[in-house]
């Protein structure tokens, strides 16, 4: 199986994602220390500022996605990529907490809007049958870029100088600019037709079935802060596993997604297979939570490490299945001409997961122990099982709308 998508728009999108993620990987690894050691902010101020920033990103997702529909996803994606580059550059000049919060809000808003515009761009340039597979290639590219970028960030952490941290920001800035230039190479994407009289500007906000599907997906996306925050803290504080296990689990997750995400996604070809895949993902994520809890059962270092690696393997497979099913569902249930706002709404769950996930997961896992793990796993399972009925409701609503005869509405004078 090729590690690259087919030539044309899918390959350009993947390359742009790879370059963009390279800079992001370095930024994510080093930014917290830059803000505390160089700028002089406290850890609490950094955490609060990022929470406010991702809250702003959540609110901006749908309007910026709708902008991509109205103005055309290609031009909007290019503009938002450049705007994100400017936001990254702004971090270099901040010197106070207020400036940091404002920059974080702009950065997160542009990132969330860019994600929505990119998904609308994918929907405009790739036929429906190939969208999930193409999205899987983009995810593999993202993880590969993040991994290489994180290694670069590690060098900056080792140097631990202002110049090294600023070099990382320059790399991230350049990544967004290069990604924007690559997107310019794509075919033109015309804007959606103008709204009809009486049609709401943000139709997705009135789409209750899609809102339910998005909410269930948000719950399942709590696996994102789980692997990056809750599990490392759990390993250090509650198990006897050696400290290198934290890195081993992160490498296992990243490599698994790079190598197998496309293969998993190829099995998802319809809403039926997507719902089933998400259901299986809920079962796997529950199982992984149970095994993670088992790692603190007083076993020796090597036994604990093996248990953790097994749990991480289950988590990685569940993550890939959840993502593959979610992509198919999000694209298939979004009306033509509204992919920007619909993908913005669906993808806003990522911002919410990053915003509330650390607090929820650390409270459940570190304070609740085994019971907390089982509660988290139960949430994954419940959301996975509920996805099928929610998708059927949304499909039934789409069928009813298609059967309603078109009504002529007299414009207001």
Short mmCIF file of C-alpha atoms in Angstrom, two decimals:
data_model
loop_
_atom_site.label_atom_id
_atom_site.label_comp_id
_atom_site.label_asym_id
_atom_site.label_seq_id
_atom_site.Cartn_x
_atom_site.Cartn_y
_atom_site.Cartn_z
CA UNK A 1 0.00 0.00 0.00
CA UNK A 2 1.36 3.44 -0.95
CA UNK A 3 2.22 5.81 1.87
CA UNK A 4 1.08 8.71 -0.33
CA UNK A 5 -2.40 9.46 -1.62
CA UNK A 6 -3.10 9.53 -5.33
CA UNK A 7 -1.53 12.38 -7.33
CA UNK A 8 -3.50 15.58 -7.64
CA UNK A 9 -5.38 17.46 -4.90
CA UNK A 10 -5.15 14.63 -2.31
CA UNK A 11 -1.36 14.57 -2.54
CA UNK A 12 -1.08 18.37 -2.37
CA UNK A 13 -3.34 18.44 0.69
CA UNK A 14 -1.25 15.72 2.36
CA UNK A 15 2.02 17.53 1.64
CA UNK A 16 0.63 20.79 3.02
CA UNK A 17 -0.54 18.94 6.13
CA UNK A 18 2.86 17.28 6.57
CA UNK A 19 4.81 20.55 6.38
CA UNK A 20 2.33 22.35 8.60
CA UNK A 21 2.44 19.61 11.24
CA UNK A 22 6.23 19.62 11.31
CA UNK A 23 6.24 23.16 12.65
CA UNK A 24 3.30 22.45 14.95
CA UNK A 25 5.08 19.46 16.49
CA UNK A 26 8.06 21.59 17.43
CA UNK A 27 5.75 24.35 18.72
CA UNK A 28 3.67 22.03 20.93
CA UNK A 29 6.75 20.55 22.60
CA UNK A 30 8.45 23.87 23.39
CA UNK A 31 5.73 26.51 23.74
CA UNK A 32 4.90 25.94 27.41
CA UNK A 33 8.53 26.32 28.49
CA UNK A 34 8.96 29.36 26.23
CA UNK A 35 5.99 31.10 27.81
CA UNK A 36 7.16 30.31 31.36
CA UNK A 37 10.95 30.63 31.09
CA UNK A 38 11.33 33.32 28.45
CA UNK A 39 8.14 35.37 28.69
CA UNK A 40 7.91 34.91 32.46
CA UNK A 41 4.31 33.67 32.78
CA UNK A 42 3.30 31.24 35.50
CA UNK A 43 2.12 27.73 34.65
CA UNK A 44 -1.37 28.70 35.85
CA UNK A 45 -1.43 31.73 33.55
CA UNK A 46 -0.34 29.60 30.58
CA UNK A 47 -2.99 26.99 31.30
CA UNK A 48 -5.72 29.59 31.73
CA UNK A 49 -4.69 31.46 28.60
CA UNK A 50 -4.72 28.32 26.48
CA UNK A 51 -8.12 27.35 27.87
CA UNK A 52 -9.53 30.75 26.94
CA UNK A 53 -7.85 30.49 23.54
CA UNK A 54 -9.40 27.13 22.68
CA UNK A 55 -12.76 28.41 23.93
CA UNK A 56 -12.44 31.22 21.37
CA UNK A 57 -11.48 28.64 18.75
CA UNK A 58 -14.62 26.66 19.53
CA UNK A 59 -16.78 29.76 19.03
CA UNK A 60 -15.00 30.72 15.80
CA UNK A 61 -15.17 27.31 14.11
CA UNK A 62 -18.65 27.54 12.63
CA UNK A 63 -18.54 31.20 11.47
CA UNK A 64 -15.16 30.71 9.81
CA UNK A 65 -16.36 27.46 8.27
CA UNK A 66 -19.40 29.26 6.92
CA UNK A 67 -17.04 31.90 5.51
CA UNK A 68 -15.29 29.13 3.58
CA UNK A 69 -18.67 28.13 2.11
CA UNK A 70 -19.55 31.68 1.10
CA UNK A 71 -16.15 32.77 -0.24
CA UNK A 72 -14.83 29.43 -1.47
CA UNK A 73 -12.78 26.99 0.64
CA UNK A 74 -9.51 27.38 -1.25
CA UNK A 75 -9.14 31.13 -0.81
CA UNK A 76 -10.38 30.96 2.76
CA UNK A 77 -7.96 28.16 3.67
CA UNK A 78 -5.03 30.10 2.21
CA UNK A 79 -6.03 33.27 4.07
CA UNK A 80 -6.49 31.42 7.39
CA UNK A 81 -3.15 29.63 7.01
CA UNK A 82 -1.42 32.99 6.58
CA UNK A 83 -3.40 34.44 9.49
CA UNK A 84 -2.29 31.54 11.70
CA UNK A 85 1.30 32.21 10.69
CA UNK A 86 0.88 35.81 11.83
CA UNK A 87 -0.60 34.60 15.13
CA UNK A 88 2.41 32.33 15.68
CA UNK A 89 4.69 35.28 14.95
CA UNK A 90 2.81 37.39 17.47
CA UNK A 91 3.86 35.04 20.27
CA UNK A 92 7.45 36.21 19.77
CA UNK A 93 6.54 39.77 20.74
CA UNK A 94 4.26 39.20 23.73
CA UNK A 95 5.47 40.40 27.10
CA UNK A 96 2.44 40.23 29.37
CA UNK A 97 -0.36 37.90 30.38
CA UNK A 98 -3.04 39.95 28.61
CA UNK A 99 -1.06 39.96 25.38
CA UNK A 100 -0.62 36.20 25.69
CA UNK A 101 -4.34 35.58 26.13
CA UNK A 102 -5.18 37.77 23.10
CA UNK A 103 -2.56 36.01 20.96
CA UNK A 104 -3.80 32.60 22.12
CA UNK A 105 -7.37 33.50 21.17
CA UNK A 106 -6.32 34.59 17.68
CA UNK A 107 -4.08 31.54 17.24
CA UNK A 108 -6.71 29.00 18.32
CA UNK A 109 -9.47 30.70 16.31
CA UNK A 110 -7.40 30.70 13.14
CA UNK A 111 -6.36 27.09 13.70
CA UNK A 112 -9.95 25.92 14.16
CA UNK A 113 -11.15 27.94 11.18
CA UNK A 114 -8.31 26.59 9.06
CA UNK A 115 -9.26 23.03 9.96
CA UNK A 116 -12.87 23.64 8.87
CA UNK A 117 -11.79 25.30 5.63
CA UNK A 118 -9.43 22.42 4.84
CA UNK A 119 -12.18 19.86 5.32
CA UNK A 120 -14.47 21.91 3.07
CA UNK A 121 -11.64 22.06 0.53
CA UNK A 122 -11.22 18.29 0.68
CA UNK A 123 -14.98 17.81 0.17
CA UNK A 124 -14.91 20.16 -2.83
CA UNK A 125 -11.97 18.48 -4.56
CA UNK A 126 -12.36 14.78 -3.69
CA UNK A 127 -15.34 12.60 -4.62
CA UNK A 128 -17.49 11.35 -1.77
CA UNK A 129 -16.34 7.73 -2.03
CA UNK A 130 -12.68 8.71 -1.50
CA UNK A 131 -13.02 11.36 1.21
CA UNK A 132 -12.53 9.14 4.25
CA UNK A 133 -9.48 7.41 2.76
CA UNK A 134 -8.01 10.77 1.78
CA UNK A 135 -8.67 12.13 5.26
CA UNK A 136 -6.81 9.11 6.64
CA UNK A 137 -3.77 9.98 4.51
CA UNK A 138 -3.93 13.51 5.91
CA UNK A 139 -4.04 12.15 9.45
CA UNK A 140 -1.02 9.94 8.77
CA UNK A 141 0.81 12.95 7.35
CA UNK A 142 -0.14 14.97 10.42
CA UNK A 143 1.24 12.40 12.83
CA UNK A 144 4.43 11.96 10.83
CA UNK A 145 4.99 15.72 10.79
CA UNK A 146 4.24 16.06 14.50
CA UNK A 147 6.71 13.29 15.34
CA UNK A 148 9.57 14.81 13.35
CA UNK A 149 8.72 18.29 14.62
CA UNK A 150 8.66 17.05 18.22
CA UNK A 151 12.20 15.73 17.73
CA UNK A 152 13.27 19.18 16.54
CA UNK A 153 11.55 20.70 19.54
CA UNK A 154 13.48 18.31 21.75
CA UNK A 155 16.71 19.84 20.47
CA UNK A 156 15.43 23.29 21.39
CA UNK A 157 14.54 22.04 24.86
CA UNK A 158 18.03 20.61 25.23
CA UNK A 159 19.58 23.97 24.28
CA UNK A 160 17.07 25.79 26.52
CA UNK A 161 17.93 29.25 25.17
CA UNK A 162 15.75 32.08 23.94
CA UNK A 163 17.30 31.80 20.48
CA UNK A 164 16.48 28.09 20.27
CA UNK A 165 12.85 28.68 21.25
CA UNK A 166 12.52 31.55 18.77
CA UNK A 167 13.94 29.31 16.03
CA UNK A 168 11.04 26.91 16.68
CA UNK A 169 8.53 29.74 16.27
CA UNK A 170 10.19 30.70 12.98
CA UNK A 171 9.90 27.11 11.75
CA UNK A 172 6.20 26.98 12.68
CA UNK A 173 5.58 30.37 11.04
CA UNK A 174 7.29 29.16 7.85
CA UNK A 175 5.30 25.93 7.91
CA UNK A 176 1.99 27.79 7.69
CA UNK A 177 3.29 30.06 4.93
CA UNK A 178 4.56 27.13 2.85
CA UNK A 179 1.29 25.27 3.41
CA UNK A 180 -0.62 28.31 2.13
CA UNK A 181 1.57 28.41 -0.99
CA UNK A 182 0.92 24.72 -1.61
CA UNK A 183 -2.84 25.21 -1.27
CA UNK A 184 -2.63 27.90 -3.95
CA UNK A 185 -1.65 25.14 -6.40
CA UNK A 186 -5.02 23.43 -6.01
CA UNK A 187 -7.82 23.87 -8.57
CA UNK A 188 -10.24 26.74 -7.95
CA UNK A 189 -13.20 26.02 -5.68
CA UNK A 190 -16.21 28.27 -6.31
CA UNK A 191 -18.31 29.46 -3.36
CA UNK A 192 -21.60 27.80 -2.53
CA UNK A 193 -24.79 29.18 -4.12
CA UNK A 194 -26.38 32.11 -2.32
CA UNK A 195 -28.81 31.31 0.47
CA UNK A 196 -32.46 31.08 -0.47
CA UNK A 197 -34.99 33.36 1.19
CA UNK A 198 -35.68 32.24 4.73
CA UNK A 199 -32.67 29.91 4.92
CA UNK A 200 -30.67 30.42 8.14
CA UNK A 201 -27.15 31.75 7.79
CA UNK A 202 -25.72 29.02 10.04
CA UNK A 203 -27.96 26.05 9.29
CA UNK A 204 -25.81 23.62 11.25
CA UNK A 205 -26.81 25.30 14.53
CA UNK A 206 -30.42 24.19 13.89
CA UNK A 207 -29.52 20.65 12.86
CA UNK A 208 -30.27 18.69 16.04
CA UNK A 209 -29.31 15.22 14.75
CA UNK A 210 -25.93 16.53 13.56
CA UNK A 211 -25.45 18.27 16.91
CA UNK A 212 -26.01 14.95 18.70
CA UNK A 213 -23.58 13.15 16.42
CA UNK A 214 -21.01 15.89 17.05
CA UNK A 215 -21.53 15.67 20.82
CA UNK A 216 -20.96 11.91 20.82
CA UNK A 217 -17.83 12.41 18.76
CA UNK A 218 -16.63 15.03 21.27
CA UNK A 219 -16.93 12.50 24.09
CA UNK A 220 -14.89 9.97 22.14
CA UNK A 221 -12.24 12.57 21.34
CA UNK A 222 -11.29 12.65 25.00
CA UNK A 223 -8.78 9.98 24.00
CA UNK A 224 -6.65 12.87 22.62
CA UNK A 225 -5.69 14.43 25.99
CA UNK A 226 -5.72 10.92 27.47
CA UNK A 227 -2.62 9.79 25.60
CA UNK A 228 -0.85 13.14 25.84
CA UNK A 229 -1.54 14.09 29.48
CA UNK A 230 -3.49 11.66 31.66
CA UNK A 231 -1.49 8.55 30.83
CA UNK A 232 1.98 10.11 31.37
CA UNK A 233 0.84 11.44 34.77
CA UNK A 234 -0.71 8.06 35.62
CA UNK A 235 2.52 6.24 34.76
CA UNK A 236 4.68 8.52 36.88
CA UNK A 237 2.37 8.80 39.89
CA UNK A 238 0.51 5.50 40.11
CA UNK A 239 2.63 2.73 38.54
CA UNK A 240 6.07 1.23 38.98
CA UNK A 241 6.82 1.30 35.25
CA UNK A 242 10.14 2.89 34.22
CA UNK A 243 9.96 6.53 33.13
CA UNK A 244 10.89 5.69 29.53
CA UNK A 245 7.50 4.00 29.22
CA UNK A 246 5.94 7.45 28.69
CA UNK A 247 7.99 8.01 25.54
CA UNK A 248 7.46 4.42 24.38
CA UNK A 249 3.69 4.80 24.51
CA UNK A 250 3.73 8.09 22.61
CA UNK A 251 5.99 6.57 19.93
CA UNK A 252 3.73 3.51 19.68
CA UNK A 253 0.67 5.72 19.18
CA UNK A 254 2.31 7.94 16.58
CA UNK A 255 3.84 5.11 14.57
CA UNK A 256 0.61 3.13 14.64
CA UNK A 257 -1.37 6.02 13.16
CA UNK A 258 1.26 6.70 10.49
CA UNK A 259 1.41 3.05 9.41
CA UNK A 260 -2.15 1.80 9.86
CA UNK A 261 -4.63 4.71 9.80
CA UNK A 262 -5.18 4.44 6.03
CA UNK A 263 -5.63 0.68 6.22
CA UNK A 264 -8.25 1.02 8.96
CA UNK A 265 -10.06 3.80 7.08
CA UNK A 266 -10.34 1.72 3.89
CA UNK A 267 -12.81 -0.55 5.69
CA UNK A 268 -15.20 2.37 6.19
CA UNK A 269 -17.26 2.80 3.03
CA UNK A 270 -20.72 3.89 4.20
CA UNK A 271 -22.65 5.27 7.14
CA UNK A 272 -23.44 1.70 8.18
CA UNK A 273 -19.80 0.63 8.31
CA UNK A 274 -18.88 3.96 9.91
CA UNK A 275 -21.39 3.50 12.74
CA UNK A 276 -20.20 -0.06 13.30
CA UNK A 277 -16.56 1.06 13.35
CA UNK A 278 -17.28 3.75 15.95
CA UNK A 279 -19.15 1.16 18.04
CA UNK A 280 -16.14 -1.17 17.96
CA UNK A 281 -13.94 1.82 18.84
CA UNK A 282 -16.00 2.38 22.00
CA UNK A 283 -15.44 -1.24 23.01
CA UNK A 284 -11.68 -1.00 22.39
CA UNK A 285 -11.34 2.27 24.28
CA UNK A 286 -13.21 0.76 27.23
CA UNK A 287 -10.88 -2.23 27.15
CA UNK A 288 -7.83 0.03 27.01
CA UNK A 289 -9.04 1.96 30.06
CA UNK A 290 -9.47 -1.29 31.97
CA UNK A 291 -5.94 -2.42 31.11
CA UNK A 292 -4.48 0.98 32.00
CA UNK A 293 -6.12 0.64 35.42
CA UNK A 294 -4.58 -2.81 35.78
CA UNK A 295 -1.08 -1.36 35.38
CA UNK A 296 -1.23 0.02 38.93
CA UNK A 297 -1.99 -3.35 40.53
CA UNK A 298 1.33 -3.55 42.37
CA UNK A 299 3.22 -5.36 39.63
CA UNK A 300 6.95 -4.98 38.99
CA UNK A 301 8.43 -2.37 36.62
CA UNK A 302 8.70 -4.62 33.54
CA UNK A 303 5.29 -6.21 34.01
CA UNK A 304 3.73 -2.78 34.43
CA UNK A 305 5.48 -1.58 31.28
CA UNK A 306 4.16 -4.55 29.26
CA UNK A 307 0.64 -3.97 30.56
CA UNK A 308 0.87 -0.29 29.61
CA UNK A 309 2.12 -1.14 26.11
CA UNK A 310 -0.81 -3.53 25.64
CA UNK A 311 -3.26 -0.87 26.82
CA UNK A 312 -1.69 1.70 24.50
CA UNK A 313 -2.02 -0.69 21.54
CA UNK A 314 -5.74 -1.09 22.26
CA UNK A 315 -6.08 2.68 22.63
CA UNK A 316 -4.30 3.33 19.32
CA UNK A 317 -6.54 0.89 17.43
CA UNK A 318 -9.63 2.39 19.07
CA UNK A 319 -8.44 5.89 18.17
CA UNK A 320 -7.92 4.96 14.51
CA UNK A 321 -11.32 3.26 14.27
CA UNK A 322 -13.07 6.19 15.96
CA UNK A 323 -11.44 8.70 13.64
CA UNK A 324 -12.21 6.71 10.49
CA UNK A 325 -15.87 6.31 11.36
CA UNK A 326 -16.21 9.93 12.44
CA UNK A 327 -14.77 11.25 9.17
CA UNK A 328 -17.23 9.25 7.09
CA UNK A 329 -20.16 10.36 9.26
CA UNK A 330 -19.18 14.04 9.28
CA UNK A 331 -18.82 14.21 5.49
CA UNK A 332 -21.83 12.06 4.59
CA UNK A 333 -24.27 13.97 6.81
CA UNK A 334 -23.15 17.45 5.73
CA UNK A 335 -25.27 19.01 2.95
CA UNK A 336 -23.50 20.06 -0.25
CA UNK A 337 -22.45 23.68 -0.14
CA UNK A 338 -22.33 23.71 3.67
CA UNK A 339 -19.29 21.55 4.38
CA UNK A 340 -17.38 24.49 5.86
CA UNK A 341 -19.85 25.27 8.63
CA UNK A 342 -20.72 21.60 9.22
CA UNK A 343 -17.07 20.53 9.42
CA UNK A 344 -16.38 23.54 11.61
CA UNK A 345 -19.11 22.45 14.02
CA UNK A 346 -18.08 18.79 14.00
CA UNK A 347 -14.40 19.63 14.37
CA UNK A 348 -15.02 22.05 17.23
CA UNK A 349 -15.16 18.99 19.47
CA UNK A 350 -11.37 18.87 19.14
CA UNK A 351 -11.10 22.37 20.64
CA UNK A 352 -13.49 21.44 23.45
CA UNK A 353 -11.54 18.24 24.16
CA UNK A 354 -8.35 20.26 24.45
CA UNK A 355 -10.14 22.84 26.60
CA UNK A 356 -11.86 20.61 29.17
CA UNK A 357 -10.07 17.30 28.64
CA UNK A 358 -7.06 17.92 30.91
CA UNK A 359 -9.22 18.85 33.90
CA UNK A 360 -11.77 16.05 33.34
CA UNK A 361 -9.21 13.32 32.73
CA UNK A 362 -6.79 14.23 35.50
CA UNK A 363 -9.71 14.38 37.95
CA UNK A 364 -11.09 11.02 36.83
CA UNK A 365 -7.85 9.11 36.43
CA UNK A 366 -5.54 10.52 39.09
CA UNK A 367 -8.18 11.07 41.75
CA UNK A 368 -10.53 8.21 40.88
CA UNK A 369 -8.00 5.50 40.15
CA UNK A 370 -9.51 2.27 38.82
CA UNK A 371 -13.06 3.55 39.22
CA UNK A 372 -12.15 6.69 37.30
CA UNK A 373 -10.70 4.63 34.45
CA UNK A 374 -13.88 2.54 34.30
CA UNK A 375 -16.08 5.65 34.28
CA UNK A 376 -14.02 7.06 31.40
CA UNK A 377 -14.19 3.76 29.54
CA UNK A 378 -17.94 3.62 30.13
CA UNK A 379 -18.29 7.08 28.57
CA UNK A 380 -16.38 5.88 25.49
CA UNK A 381 -18.55 2.78 25.21
CA UNK A 382 -21.81 4.69 25.68
CA UNK A 383 -20.89 7.25 23.02
CA UNK A 384 -19.82 4.50 20.63
CA UNK A 385 -23.05 2.54 21.08
CA UNK A 386 -25.18 5.68 20.76
CA UNK A 387 -23.56 6.76 17.49
CA UNK A 388 -25.51 4.26 15.37
CA UNK A 389 -28.98 5.43 16.49
CA UNK A 390 -27.89 9.07 16.20
CA UNK A 391 -26.72 8.52 12.61
CA UNK A 392 -29.97 6.75 11.74
CA UNK A 393 -31.92 9.72 13.14
CA UNK A 394 -29.85 12.14 11.07
CA UNK A 395 -30.30 10.00 7.94
CA UNK A 396 -34.06 9.86 8.48
CA UNK A 397 -34.19 13.64 8.84
CA UNK A 398 -32.25 14.02 5.58
CA UNK A 399 -34.72 11.71 3.82
CA UNK A 400 -37.68 13.72 5.11
CA UNK A 401 -36.12 16.96 3.88
CA UNK A 402 -35.51 15.43 0.46
CA UNK A 403 -39.17 14.36 0.20
CA UNK A 404 -40.56 17.83 1.04
CA UNK A 405 -41.61 19.58 -2.20
CA UNK A 406 -39.89 22.82 -2.98
CA UNK A 407 -42.01 25.82 -1.93
CA UNK A 408 -41.82 29.20 -3.55
CA UNK A 409 -41.45 31.94 -0.98
CA UNK A 410 -42.38 35.51 -1.85
CA UNK A 411 -39.52 37.84 -0.96
CA UNK A 412 -40.25 40.54 1.58
CA UNK A 413 -40.68 44.00 0.22
#
